[in-house]
Amino acid sequence: MGKTLRVVVSGMAGVGKTAILEQLIHGNITPSTELYPTIEDIYVASVETDRGTREKMRLYDTAGLPPLSGPNAAVNSVQQQQQQQLAKQLLGLTEGYVLVYDPARPESFECLLPLKRDIDKNRDKKEVAIVILANRIKSSNTNYSTSPGGGVTAPANMTVTSSLNKANNWAVREHMKHYEVNAMERASLLEPFVYLATKLSPPPNKSSFPQLSMVRKSISSRPDTAS
């Protein structure tokens, strides 16, 4: 196990960031588990790479971002800019980001767009690894979603499909990995974090020193100076 890998987890409030981390590390989250809004928290995990090595990962669970659309959009935009300062402060210390959204809530995907631009703007030339998690928090039992005023809007399955398609296309353009997960299913969370651990801990370069056998051969081929 080499250096500690530092990863920031961010996204809109209520999309399940803390639930994902609790489930990934402790496996103790159920639909009845009560979670509280996060201000800032740190989790430490030992994650296996696809090469079979284990890496220590420090995960920074950040406060949820406010939605950028709706009646409080102007205020929320200011709040989001303030909360993004955390990402800027951690940028020099972190190598990876996990951006989380709920595909049933399109506004949660919208929050990720300025966040990604902010990461790119402030990372200078530093390479970072980013994964996008579509957290399917709830399985809808109805065919239509409702607006805050109670009116029927677009079919819920169409909203989810549209969000997933937008996120997939965005991830391809920005060279990021996009995964569909469910915070209630721990198995669905493993692949993105294994990818991050593998991406952030590349195998060491082969030594440029001559092989030991070659050194021995060179020594053994010397003329015997003792005779």
CSV table of C-alpha atoms in Angstrom, one decimal:
chain,number,residue,atom,x,y,z
A,1,MET,CA,0.0,0.0,0.0
A,2,GLY,CA,1.6,3.3,-1.1
A,3,LYS,CA,0.5,6.9,-0.7
A,4,THR,CA,-2.9,7.8,0.5
A,5,LEU,CA,-5.3,8.7,-2.4
A,6,ARG,CA,-7.4,11.7,-1.7
A,7,VAL,CA,-10.8,12.0,-3.3
A,8,VAL,CA,-13.5,14.7,-3.0
A,9,VAL,CA,-17.2,13.6,-3.2
A,10,SER,CA,-19.5,16.4,-4.3
A,11,GLY,CA,-23.0,17.0,-5.7
A,12,MET,CA,-26.3,18.5,-5.0
A,13,ALA,CA,-27.9,18.2,-1.5
A,14,GLY,CA,-29.9,15.0,-1.0
A,15,VAL,CA,-28.5,12.9,-3.9
A,16,GLY,CA,-27.1,10.3,-1.5
A,17,LYS,CA,-23.4,11.2,-1.2
A,18,THR,CA,-23.1,10.2,2.4
A,19,ALA,CA,-25.3,7.1,1.9
A,20,ILE,CA,-22.9,5.9,-0.8
A,21,LEU,CA,-19.8,6.3,1.4
A,22,GLU,CA,-21.5,4.7,4.4
A,23,GLN,CA,-22.6,1.8,2.3
A,24,LEU,CA,-19.3,1.4,0.5
A,25,ILE,CA,-17.2,1.4,3.7
A,26,HIS,CA,-19.6,0.0,6.4
A,27,GLY,CA,-22.4,-1.6,4.5
A,28,ASN,CA,-24.9,-0.5,7.1
A,29,ILE,CA,-27.4,1.6,5.0
A,30,THR,CA,-31.0,0.5,4.6
A,31,PRO,CA,-34.0,2.5,3.2
A,32,SER,CA,-35.0,3.2,6.8
A,33,THR,CA,-31.6,4.6,7.8
A,34,GLU,CA,-31.8,8.2,8.9
A,35,LEU,CA,-29.0,10.5,7.6
A,36,TYR,CA,-28.4,14.1,8.3
A,37,PRO,CA,-27.1,16.9,6.0
A,38,THR,CA,-23.4,16.8,5.8
A,39,ILE,CA,-21.3,19.9,6.5
A,40,GLU,CA,-17.9,18.1,6.0
A,41,ASP,CA,-16.7,14.6,6.8
A,42,ILE,CA,-13.8,12.3,6.0
A,43,TYR,CA,-13.9,8.6,5.4
A,44,VAL,CA,-10.9,6.3,5.0
A,45,ALA,CA,-11.1,3.1,3.0
A,46,SER,CA,-8.8,0.4,1.8
A,47,VAL,CA,-9.7,-0.2,-1.9
A,48,GLU,CA,-8.4,-3.0,-4.1
A,49,THR,CA,-7.3,-2.1,-7.6
A,50,ASP,CA,-7.9,-4.3,-10.6
A,51,ARG,CA,-4.2,-5.3,-10.3
A,52,GLY,CA,-5.0,-6.9,-6.9
A,53,THR,CA,-3.1,-4.4,-4.9
A,54,ARG,CA,-4.8,-2.4,-2.1
A,55,GLU,CA,-4.7,1.3,-1.8
A,56,LYS,CA,-5.6,3.6,1.1
A,57,MET,CA,-8.2,6.2,0.0
A,58,ARG,CA,-9.3,9.2,2.0
A,59,LEU,CA,-12.7,10.4,0.9
A,60,TYR,CA,-13.9,14.0,1.6
A,61,ASP,CA,-17.7,14.1,1.9
A,62,THR,CA,-18.6,17.7,1.2
A,63,ALA,CA,-21.8,19.7,1.9
A,64,GLY,CA,-24.5,19.4,-0.7
A,65,LEU,CA,-24.8,22.1,-3.3
A,66,PRO,CA,-28.1,23.9,-3.7
A,67,PRO,CA,-30.1,23.5,-7.0
A,68,LEU,CA,-29.3,26.2,-9.6
A,69,SER,CA,-32.9,26.3,-11.0
A,70,GLY,CA,-36.2,27.2,-9.3
A,71,PRO,CA,-37.4,30.3,-7.4
A,72,ASN,CA,-34.2,30.7,-5.4
A,73,ALA,CA,-31.9,30.2,-8.3
A,74,ALA,CA,-30.0,33.5,-7.8
A,75,VAL,CA,-29.4,32.9,-4.1
A,76,ASN,CA,-28.5,29.3,-4.7
A,77,SER,CA,-25.9,30.2,-7.4
A,78,VAL,CA,-24.1,32.4,-4.8
A,79,GLN,CA,-24.3,29.6,-2.2
A,80,GLN,CA,-22.9,27.1,-4.7
A,81,GLN,CA,-20.0,29.4,-5.6
A,82,GLN,CA,-19.2,29.7,-1.9
A,83,GLN,CA,-19.3,25.9,-1.4
A,84,GLN,CA,-17.2,25.3,-4.4
A,85,GLN,CA,-14.4,27.1,-2.5
A,86,LEU,CA,-13.9,23.9,-0.6
A,87,ALA,CA,-13.2,22.0,-3.9
A,88,LYS,CA,-10.7,24.8,-4.8
A,89,GLN,CA,-8.9,24.5,-1.4
A,90,LEU,CA,-8.7,20.7,-1.7
A,91,LEU,CA,-7.6,20.7,-5.3
A,92,GLY,CA,-4.0,20.9,-4.5
A,93,LEU,CA,-4.3,18.0,-2.1
A,94,THR,CA,-6.6,15.7,-4.0
A,95,GLU,CA,-6.2,13.6,-7.2
A,96,GLY,CA,-9.8,12.4,-7.7
A,97,TYR,CA,-13.4,13.5,-7.7
A,98,VAL,CA,-16.7,11.7,-7.4
A,99,LEU,CA,-19.6,13.8,-8.7
A,100,VAL,CA,-23.0,12.4,-7.7
A,101,TYR,CA,-26.5,13.1,-9.1
A,102,ASP,CA,-30.0,11.6,-9.0
A,103,PRO,CA,-31.2,10.9,-12.5
A,104,ALA,CA,-34.8,11.4,-11.3
A,105,ARG,CA,-33.9,15.0,-10.4
A,106,PRO,CA,-32.5,16.8,-13.5
A,107,GLU,CA,-31.5,19.8,-11.4
A,108,SER,CA,-29.0,17.7,-9.6
A,109,PHE,CA,-27.2,16.9,-12.9
A,110,GLU,CA,-27.2,20.7,-13.7
A,111,CYS,CA,-25.2,21.3,-10.5
A,112,LEU,CA,-22.4,19.2,-11.8
A,113,LEU,CA,-21.7,21.2,-14.9
A,114,PRO,CA,-20.3,24.4,-13.3
A,115,LEU,CA,-18.6,22.2,-10.7
A,116,LYS,CA,-16.7,20.4,-13.4
A,117,ARG,CA,-15.8,23.7,-15.1
A,118,ASP,CA,-14.5,25.0,-11.7
A,119,ILE,CA,-12.3,21.9,-11.3
A,120,ASP,CA,-10.8,22.3,-14.7
A,121,LYS,CA,-10.2,26.0,-14.2
A,122,ASN,CA,-8.4,25.6,-11.0
A,123,ARG,CA,-6.4,22.4,-11.4
A,124,ASP,CA,-3.8,24.1,-13.5
A,125,LYS,CA,-1.9,21.3,-15.3
A,126,LYS,CA,-2.5,18.7,-12.6
A,127,GLU,CA,-4.0,15.5,-13.8
A,128,VAL,CA,-7.2,14.5,-11.9
A,129,ALA,CA,-9.5,11.5,-12.2
A,130,ILE,CA,-13.2,12.1,-12.2
A,131,VAL,CA,-16.1,9.7,-12.0
A,132,ILE,CA,-19.8,10.5,-12.3
A,133,LEU,CA,-22.3,8.5,-10.2
A,134,ALA,CA,-26.0,8.3,-11.2
A,135,ASN,CA,-27.5,7.3,-7.9
A,136,ARG,CA,-30.9,5.7,-8.4
A,137,ILE,CA,-32.2,6.6,-5.0
A,138,LYS,CA,-35.8,5.6,-5.4
A,139,SER,CA,-37.5,3.2,-7.7
A,140,SER,CA,-40.7,5.0,-8.9
A,141,ASN,CA,-44.0,3.0,-8.6
A,142,THR,CA,-45.8,5.6,-10.7
A,143,ASN,CA,-45.5,6.4,-14.4
A,144,TYR,CA,-45.5,10.2,-13.9
A,145,SER,CA,-43.6,12.6,-11.7
A,146,THR,CA,-45.1,15.6,-10.0
A,147,SER,CA,-44.1,19.2,-9.8
A,148,PRO,CA,-43.7,21.0,-6.5
A,149,GLY,CA,-47.1,22.5,-7.1
A,150,GLY,CA,-48.7,19.1,-7.4
A,151,GLY,CA,-49.1,19.2,-11.1
A,152,VAL,CA,-48.2,16.2,-13.3
A,153,THR,CA,-45.1,16.7,-15.3
A,154,ALA,CA,-43.1,14.4,-17.7
A,155,PRO,CA,-43.2,10.6,-17.2
A,156,ALA,CA,-40.7,9.7,-14.4
A,157,ASN,CA,-39.0,7.0,-16.6
A,158,MET,CA,-38.5,9.6,-19.4
A,159,THR,CA,-36.9,12.0,-16.9
A,160,VAL,CA,-34.5,9.4,-15.7
A,161,THR,CA,-33.6,8.2,-19.2
A,162,SER,CA,-33.1,11.8,-20.4
A,163,SER,CA,-30.8,12.6,-17.4
A,164,LEU,CA,-28.8,9.4,-18.0
A,165,ASN,CA,-28.4,10.1,-21.7
A,166,LYS,CA,-27.2,13.7,-21.0
A,167,ALA,CA,-24.8,12.5,-18.4
A,168,ASN,CA,-23.4,9.7,-20.7
A,169,ASN,CA,-22.8,12.1,-23.5
A,170,TRP,CA,-21.2,14.7,-21.2
A,171,ALA,CA,-18.9,12.0,-19.7
A,172,VAL,CA,-17.8,10.9,-23.1
A,173,ARG,CA,-17.0,14.5,-24.2
A,174,GLU,CA,-15.1,15.3,-21.0
A,175,HIS,CA,-13.3,11.9,-20.9
A,176,MET,CA,-14.9,10.8,-17.6
A,177,LYS,CA,-16.3,7.5,-16.4
A,178,HIS,CA,-20.1,7.4,-15.8
A,179,TYR,CA,-21.7,4.7,-13.6
A,180,GLU,CA,-25.2,3.9,-12.5
A,181,VAL,CA,-25.3,2.9,-8.9
A,182,ASN,CA,-27.8,2.4,-6.0
A,183,ALA,CA,-26.7,3.4,-2.5
A,184,MET,CA,-28.8,0.6,-1.2
A,185,GLU,CA,-26.8,-2.0,-3.1
A,186,ARG,CA,-23.2,-2.1,-2.0
A,187,ALA,CA,-22.1,-4.3,-5.0
A,188,SER,CA,-23.1,-1.6,-7.4
A,189,LEU,CA,-20.7,0.9,-5.7
A,190,LEU,CA,-17.5,-1.2,-6.0
A,191,GLU,CA,-16.6,-0.8,-9.6
A,192,PRO,CA,-16.3,3.0,-9.7
A,193,PHE,CA,-14.1,3.1,-6.6
A,194,VAL,CA,-11.9,0.2,-7.9
A,195,TYR,CA,-11.5,2.2,-11.1
A,196,LEU,CA,-10.5,5.3,-9.1
A,197,ALA,CA,-8.0,3.4,-7.0
A,198,THR,CA,-6.5,1.8,-10.2
A,199,LYS,CA,-6.4,5.1,-12.1
A,200,LEU,CA,-4.8,7.0,-9.2
A,201,SER,CA,-2.1,4.4,-8.4
A,202,PRO,CA,-0.5,3.4,-11.7
A,203,PRO,CA,2.1,0.6,-11.6
A,204,PRO,CA,5.7,1.7,-10.9
A,205,ASN,CA,8.0,2.1,-13.8
A,206,LYS,CA,10.5,-0.7,-14.4
A,207,SER,CA,13.9,-0.1,-12.9
A,208,SER,CA,16.5,1.2,-15.3
A,209,PHE,CA,19.2,-0.6,-13.2
A,210,PRO,CA,20.8,-3.7,-14.8
A,211,GLN,CA,19.4,-7.0,-13.6
A,212,LEU,CA,21.1,-8.7,-10.7
A,213,SER,CA,22.0,-11.7,-12.9
A,214,MET,CA,23.8,-9.4,-15.4
A,215,VAL,CA,25.8,-7.8,-12.6
A,216,ARG,CA,26.8,-11.3,-11.3
A,217,LYS,CA,27.8,-12.3,-14.8
A,218,SER,CA,30.0,-9.2,-15.2
A,219,ILE,CA,31.7,-9.9,-11.9
A,220,SER,CA,32.3,-13.6,-12.6
A,221,SER,CA,33.8,-12.8,-16.0
A,222,ARG,CA,36.6,-10.7,-14.5
A,223,PRO,CA,40.1,-12.1,-14.8
A,224,ASP,CA,41.3,-13.7,-11.6
A,225,THR,CA,43.7,-11.2,-10.2
A,226,ALA,CA,44.7,-13.3,-7.3
A,227,SER,CA,46.8,-15.8,-9.4
